Short mmCIF file of C-alpha atoms and ligand atoms in Angstrom, two decimals:
data_model
loop_
_atom_site.label_atom_id
_atom_site.label_comp_id
_atom_site.label_asym_id
_atom_site.label_seq_id
_atom_site.Cartn_x
_atom_site.Cartn_y
_atom_site.Cartn_z
CA UNK A 15 0.32 -0.23 -0.06
CA UNK A 16 1.16 3.53 -0.73
CA UNK A 17 3.24 4.87 2.11
CA UNK A 18 1.21 7.54 4.39
CA UNK A 19 2.12 11.17 4.51
CA UNK A 20 1.95 12.98 7.88
CA UNK A 21 1.77 16.52 7.11
CA UNK A 22 2.63 18.54 10.05
CA UNK A 23 1.03 22.15 10.24
CA UNK A 24 1.67 24.80 13.16
CA UNK A 25 -1.18 27.15 13.39
CA UNK A 26 -2.32 29.89 15.63
CA UNK A 27 -5.55 32.18 15.85
CA UNK A 28 -5.82 34.99 13.44
CA UNK A 29 -8.35 36.91 11.24
CA UNK A 30 -7.05 34.76 8.23
CA UNK A 31 -6.66 30.91 9.98
CA UNK A 32 -10.09 29.91 8.63
CA UNK A 33 -9.07 30.79 5.41
CA UNK A 34 -5.66 29.37 4.95
CA UNK A 35 -6.73 26.08 6.87
CA UNK A 36 -9.54 25.87 4.25
CA UNK A 37 -7.20 26.31 1.48
CA UNK A 38 -4.90 23.87 2.59
CA UNK A 39 -7.67 21.29 3.66
CA UNK A 40 -8.78 21.18 0.25
CA UNK A 41 -5.29 20.84 -1.20
CA UNK A 42 -5.33 17.41 0.97
CA UNK A 43 -8.52 16.16 -0.23
CA UNK A 44 -6.61 15.63 -3.33
CA UNK A 45 -3.93 13.33 -1.58
CA UNK A 46 -4.22 9.73 -1.12
CA UNK A 47 -3.25 8.20 2.22
CA UNK A 48 -2.38 11.98 3.58
CA UNK A 49 -2.83 12.07 7.62
CA UNK A 50 -2.76 15.88 8.57
CA UNK A 51 -1.39 16.74 12.26
CA UNK A 52 -2.74 20.08 12.77
CA UNK A 53 -0.61 21.53 15.98
CA UNK A 54 -2.63 24.80 17.68
CA UNK A 55 -0.36 27.47 19.26
CA UNK A 56 -2.90 27.83 22.11
CA UNK A 57 -3.52 26.77 25.58
CA UNK A 58 -6.09 24.81 24.02
CA UNK A 59 -7.94 23.19 21.25
CA UNK A 60 -10.17 25.89 19.57
CA UNK A 61 -13.62 25.10 18.37
CA UNK A 62 -12.73 26.78 15.03
CA UNK A 63 -9.84 24.36 14.35
CA UNK A 64 -11.64 21.41 15.89
CA UNK A 65 -14.62 21.97 13.70
CA UNK A 66 -12.88 22.50 10.48
CA UNK A 67 -11.07 19.41 10.87
CA UNK A 68 -14.30 17.43 11.70
CA UNK A 69 -15.90 18.72 8.68
CA UNK A 70 -12.82 18.46 6.57
CA UNK A 71 -13.20 14.92 5.04
CA UNK A 72 -9.36 14.39 6.14
CA UNK A 73 -7.68 11.72 8.06
CA UNK A 74 -6.21 14.05 11.14
CA UNK A 75 -4.86 14.31 14.52
CA UNK A 76 -5.45 17.68 16.44
CA UNK A 77 -2.80 18.72 18.86
CA UNK A 78 -2.33 21.88 20.79
CA UNK A 79 0.93 23.62 22.16
CA UNK A 80 1.27 26.75 23.19
CA UNK A 81 4.49 29.03 22.66
CA UNK A 82 6.04 29.93 26.08
CA UNK A 83 5.55 33.75 26.11
CA UNK A 84 9.35 34.61 25.96
CA UNK A 85 9.67 32.53 23.00
CA UNK A 86 6.66 34.26 21.05
CA UNK A 87 7.03 36.64 18.77
CA UNK A 88 5.38 40.07 20.06
CA UNK A 89 3.21 42.40 17.75
CA UNK A 90 5.81 44.90 16.32
CA UNK A 91 8.75 42.70 16.43
CA UNK A 92 10.55 41.73 13.29
CA UNK A 93 9.47 38.31 11.63
CA UNK A 94 13.05 37.17 11.80
CA UNK A 95 13.52 38.04 15.57
CA UNK A 96 12.08 34.39 16.64
CA UNK A 97 11.50 31.10 14.76
CA UNK A 98 7.88 30.49 14.17
CA UNK A 99 5.79 27.09 14.65
CA UNK A 100 8.89 25.35 16.72
CA UNK A 101 7.10 24.16 19.58
CA UNK A 102 4.07 22.78 17.78
CA UNK A 103 6.49 20.82 15.16
CA UNK A 104 8.24 19.30 18.28
CA UNK A 105 4.83 18.38 19.92
CA UNK A 106 4.02 16.69 16.56
CA UNK A 107 7.13 14.74 16.43
CA UNK A 108 6.43 13.66 19.97
CA UNK A 109 3.00 12.33 19.04
CA UNK A 110 4.19 10.30 16.26
CA UNK A 111 7.10 8.53 18.05
CA UNK A 112 4.30 7.78 20.89
CA UNK A 113 1.47 6.89 18.42
CA UNK A 114 3.58 4.84 15.99
CA UNK A 115 6.13 3.56 18.22
CA UNK A 116 3.97 -0.15 18.29
CA UNK A 117 5.13 -2.73 16.19
CA UNK A 118 8.76 -1.75 15.49
CA UNK A 119 9.63 -2.37 11.58
CA UNK A 120 5.74 -3.12 11.06
CA UNK A 121 3.63 -1.34 8.35
CA UNK A 122 2.94 1.44 11.14
CA UNK A 123 6.47 2.69 10.57
CA UNK A 124 6.20 3.09 6.66
CA UNK A 125 5.65 6.51 6.36
CA UNK A 126 6.69 10.46 5.27
CA UNK A 127 6.65 13.08 7.65
CA UNK A 128 6.66 16.93 6.05
CA UNK A 129 6.36 20.31 7.81
CA UNK A 130 3.74 22.19 6.03
CA UNK A 131 3.17 25.86 7.18
CA UNK A 132 -0.32 26.99 6.93
CA UNK A 133 0.14 29.86 4.33
CA UNK A 134 2.39 28.25 1.85
CA UNK A 135 0.84 26.66 -1.77
CA UNK A 136 1.46 23.31 -2.29
CA UNK A 137 0.99 21.38 -5.78
CA UNK A 138 -0.61 18.05 -5.39
CA UNK A 139 2.39 16.77 -7.21
CA UNK A 140 4.90 17.44 -4.36
CA UNK A 141 3.20 14.89 -2.41
CA UNK A 142 3.62 12.22 -4.81
CA UNK A 143 7.13 13.45 -5.48
CA UNK A 144 7.65 12.83 -1.56
CA UNK A 145 6.14 9.59 -1.30
CA UNK A 146 9.25 7.65 -2.31
CA UNK A 147 11.38 9.15 0.89
CA UNK A 148 13.81 6.26 2.28
CA UNK A 149 15.78 9.06 4.22
CA UNK A 150 15.27 12.69 3.41
CA UNK A 151 13.93 13.92 0.38
CA UNK A 152 14.37 17.41 -1.26
CA UNK A 153 13.34 19.75 -3.70
CA UNK A 154 13.26 23.57 -4.76
CA UNK A 155 10.97 26.40 -2.92
CA UNK A 156 9.44 28.92 -4.98
CA UNK A 157 9.17 32.54 -3.55
CA UNK A 158 11.63 32.47 -0.39
CA UNK A 159 14.61 33.98 1.27
CA UNK A 160 14.36 36.85 -1.29
CA UNK A 161 14.56 35.04 -4.10
CA UNK A 162 12.42 33.75 -7.05
CA UNK A 163 13.46 30.01 -5.43
CA UNK A 164 15.94 28.56 -3.48
CA UNK A 165 16.92 24.48 -4.51
CA UNK A 166 19.43 21.89 -3.71
CA UNK A 167 21.90 21.80 -6.91
CA UNK A 168 22.08 18.47 -8.30
CA UNK A 169 24.99 17.10 -10.41
CA UNK A 170 25.31 13.33 -11.37
CA UNK A 171 22.27 12.66 -9.42
CA UNK A 172 23.55 14.18 -6.12
CA UNK A 173 22.89 17.31 -4.01
CA UNK A 174 26.13 18.98 -4.15
CA UNK A 175 25.44 22.48 -2.85
CA UNK A 176 22.65 24.81 -2.33
CA UNK A 177 21.22 27.75 -4.56
CA UNK A 178 20.47 30.28 -1.64
CA UNK A 179 20.63 34.17 -1.39
CA UNK A 180 22.05 33.89 2.26
CA UNK A 181 24.76 31.92 4.32
CA UNK A 182 25.07 28.82 1.82
CA UNK A 183 27.43 28.01 4.52
CA UNK A 184 24.64 26.35 6.99
CA UNK A 185 24.64 23.00 7.30
CA UNK A 186 21.08 22.50 4.87
CA UNK A 187 20.25 25.88 4.10
CA UNK A 188 16.94 25.13 3.09
CA UNK A 189 13.37 26.14 3.89
CA UNK A 190 10.96 24.12 5.81
CA UNK A 191 8.84 23.39 3.15
CA UNK A 192 11.43 22.29 0.86
CA UNK A 193 12.11 18.89 2.37
CA UNK A 194 10.44 15.38 3.87
CA UNK A 195 11.83 12.76 6.21
CA UNK A 196 10.96 8.95 6.25
CA UNK A 197 8.80 8.23 9.27
CA UNK A 198 11.18 5.26 10.07
CA UNK A 199 14.01 7.72 10.53
CA UNK A 200 12.16 10.09 12.76
CA UNK A 201 11.57 7.02 14.95
CA UNK A 202 15.21 5.79 14.65
CA UNK A 203 16.36 9.05 15.97
CA UNK A 204 14.27 9.78 19.07
CA UNK A 205 15.98 12.65 20.07
CA UNK A 206 15.92 14.90 16.84
CA UNK A 207 14.12 17.96 17.15
CA UNK A 208 13.79 21.67 16.00
CA UNK A 209 16.25 23.65 18.25
CA UNK A 210 14.10 27.03 18.93
CA UNK A 211 17.40 28.90 20.37
CA UNK A 212 19.27 27.81 17.37
CA UNK A 213 20.58 30.96 15.17
CA UNK A 214 18.18 32.80 12.68
CA UNK A 215 18.15 30.53 9.40
CA UNK A 216 19.72 27.43 11.28
CA UNK A 217 16.33 25.71 12.37
CA UNK A 218 16.00 23.25 9.58
CA UNK A 219 19.81 22.68 10.05
CA UNK A 220 18.86 21.71 13.64
CA UNK A 221 16.53 18.61 12.93
CA UNK A 222 18.09 17.71 9.76
CA UNK A 223 21.97 17.60 11.16
CA UNK A 224 21.57 14.31 13.35
CA UNK A 225 19.56 12.82 10.73
CA UNK A 226 21.56 12.84 7.10
CA UNK A 227 24.56 14.06 5.31
CA UNK A 228 24.20 16.22 2.14
CA UNK A 229 25.66 12.98 0.26
CA UNK A 230 22.46 11.06 1.41
CA UNK A 231 19.78 13.56 0.34
CA UNK A 232 17.38 12.12 -2.38
CA UNK A 233 16.67 15.27 -4.95
CA UNK A 234 12.71 15.24 -5.70
CA UNK A 235 11.21 17.17 -8.69
CA UNK A 236 12.98 16.57 -11.74
CA UNK A 237 16.66 16.74 -10.37
CA UNK A 238 15.47 19.76 -8.37
CA UNK A 239 14.69 21.62 -11.52
CA UNK A 240 10.64 22.08 -10.82
CA UNK A 241 9.29 24.17 -8.25
CA UNK A 242 6.10 22.65 -6.47
CA UNK A 243 5.65 24.49 -3.50
CA UNK A 244 5.92 28.16 -2.87
CA UNK A 245 6.69 29.97 0.50
CA UNK A 246 3.49 32.41 -0.02
CA UNK A 247 2.99 34.90 2.79
CA UNK A 248 -0.73 36.33 3.69
CA UNK A 249 -1.32 39.50 3.78
CA UNK A 250 -2.63 40.97 7.39
CA UNK A 251 -6.23 42.33 6.26
CA UNK A 252 -6.90 45.92 7.65
CA UNK A 253 -9.86 46.20 9.94
CA UNK A 254 -10.43 50.31 9.67
CA UNK A 255 -13.54 50.05 8.45
CA UNK A 256 -14.75 47.55 10.68
CA UNK A 257 -13.54 49.12 13.82
CA UNK A 258 -15.07 52.59 12.71
CA UNK A 259 -18.67 50.88 12.54
CA UNK A 260 -18.02 48.76 15.75
CA UNK A 261 -17.69 52.29 17.33
CA UNK A 262 -20.97 52.94 15.98
CA UNK A 263 -22.39 49.43 17.10
CA UNK A 264 -22.54 48.39 13.49
CA UNK A 265 -19.68 46.32 13.33
CA UNK A 266 -19.92 42.71 11.77
CA UNK A 267 -21.94 40.20 13.44
CA UNK A 268 -19.52 38.56 16.02
CA UNK A 269 -21.61 35.32 15.62
CA UNK A 270 -20.30 34.65 12.16
CA UNK A 271 -17.42 33.10 11.93
CA UNK A 272 -14.82 34.28 9.58
N1 UDP B 317 2.91 30.14 13.75
C1 UDP B 317 2.61 29.66 14.85
N2 UDP B 317 2.42 30.56 16.11
C2 UDP B 317 3.03 31.81 15.72
C3 UDP B 317 3.20 32.17 14.68
C4 UDP B 317 3.04 31.10 13.56
O1 UDP B 317 1.93 28.37 15.37
O2 UDP B 317 3.15 32.50 16.73
C5 UDP B 317 2.88 28.87 12.91
C6 UDP B 317 2.10 29.50 11.59
O3 UDP B 317 0.71 29.35 11.36
C7 UDP B 317 2.78 28.63 10.33
C8 UDP B 317 4.11 28.53 10.83
O4 UDP B 317 3.97 28.38 12.36
O5 UDP B 317 2.07 27.49 10.08
C9 UDP B 317 5.23 29.33 10.57
O6 UDP B 317 4.71 30.54 10.66
P1 UDP B 317 4.78 31.90 9.69
O7 UDP B 317 4.39 31.58 8.33
O8 UDP B 317 4.41 32.92 10.04
O9 UDP B 317 6.17 32.27 9.20
P2 UDP B 317 7.14 32.77 7.89
O10 UDP B 317 6.53 31.85 6.57
O11 UDP B 317 7.12 34.22 8.00
O12 UDP B 317 8.50 32.11 8.47
MN1 MN B 318 5.08 31.18 6.29
#
């Protein structure tokens, strides 16, 4: 049978959250054998996300893990100051190791792990590319790092370096959206996780370092020549008119979930 793809998505409450999760869930509906692990950055599971998941038609696991206050980006902080989604991704890894630990070597360990932020754009094709992951698969990511795309550079079927605009000397200068890991490798390395204290740009490396070497990376998407995932970012909606109307008691009905 097709290996299951475990897609890990950190998410947090904000005006665009339902729109992001709707777009994502409807992409995932086109992918067979996908198990969505959604980890809310909140002190409890929210009704909005619970409802959306229940109605989604997807196989899913719903978790929550609140980011510690001192680790959280504050309003007005530049977005590069602190990594986002770290504790949520680690919570999902913990769940996988706990839940999939039974039957070592058995069928339940057949799978692929992918970290999919809620605001990116995913082609259904990228999931078929990653499904054959033995250890760690890699591919280009569009619209990231101030570049049209960043990508592993492949020569003779092997990754030999990275096309990136910034610090190519990092162990794995890749975006979160640009790699997948086999479930077996995740389970065989119970200590591997994301280090929230890692210097800027080293979050992906902090996880991958203990798992693979550059030599072992499996290039996908036609030897990393095709962009099948984009690091899109959603504009924060302006609520000027909403606030003005609210002041007159004419704001949008708060009972309507947006
Ligand atoms: N995220 C989160 N808590 C936060 C901020 C972000 O769980 O306080 C999630 C967000 O929903 C996304 C991931 O972490 O799935 C990465 O965040 P974002 O897209 O803002 O990061 P960027 O694209 O700017 O690196
Ligand atoms: Mn993002």
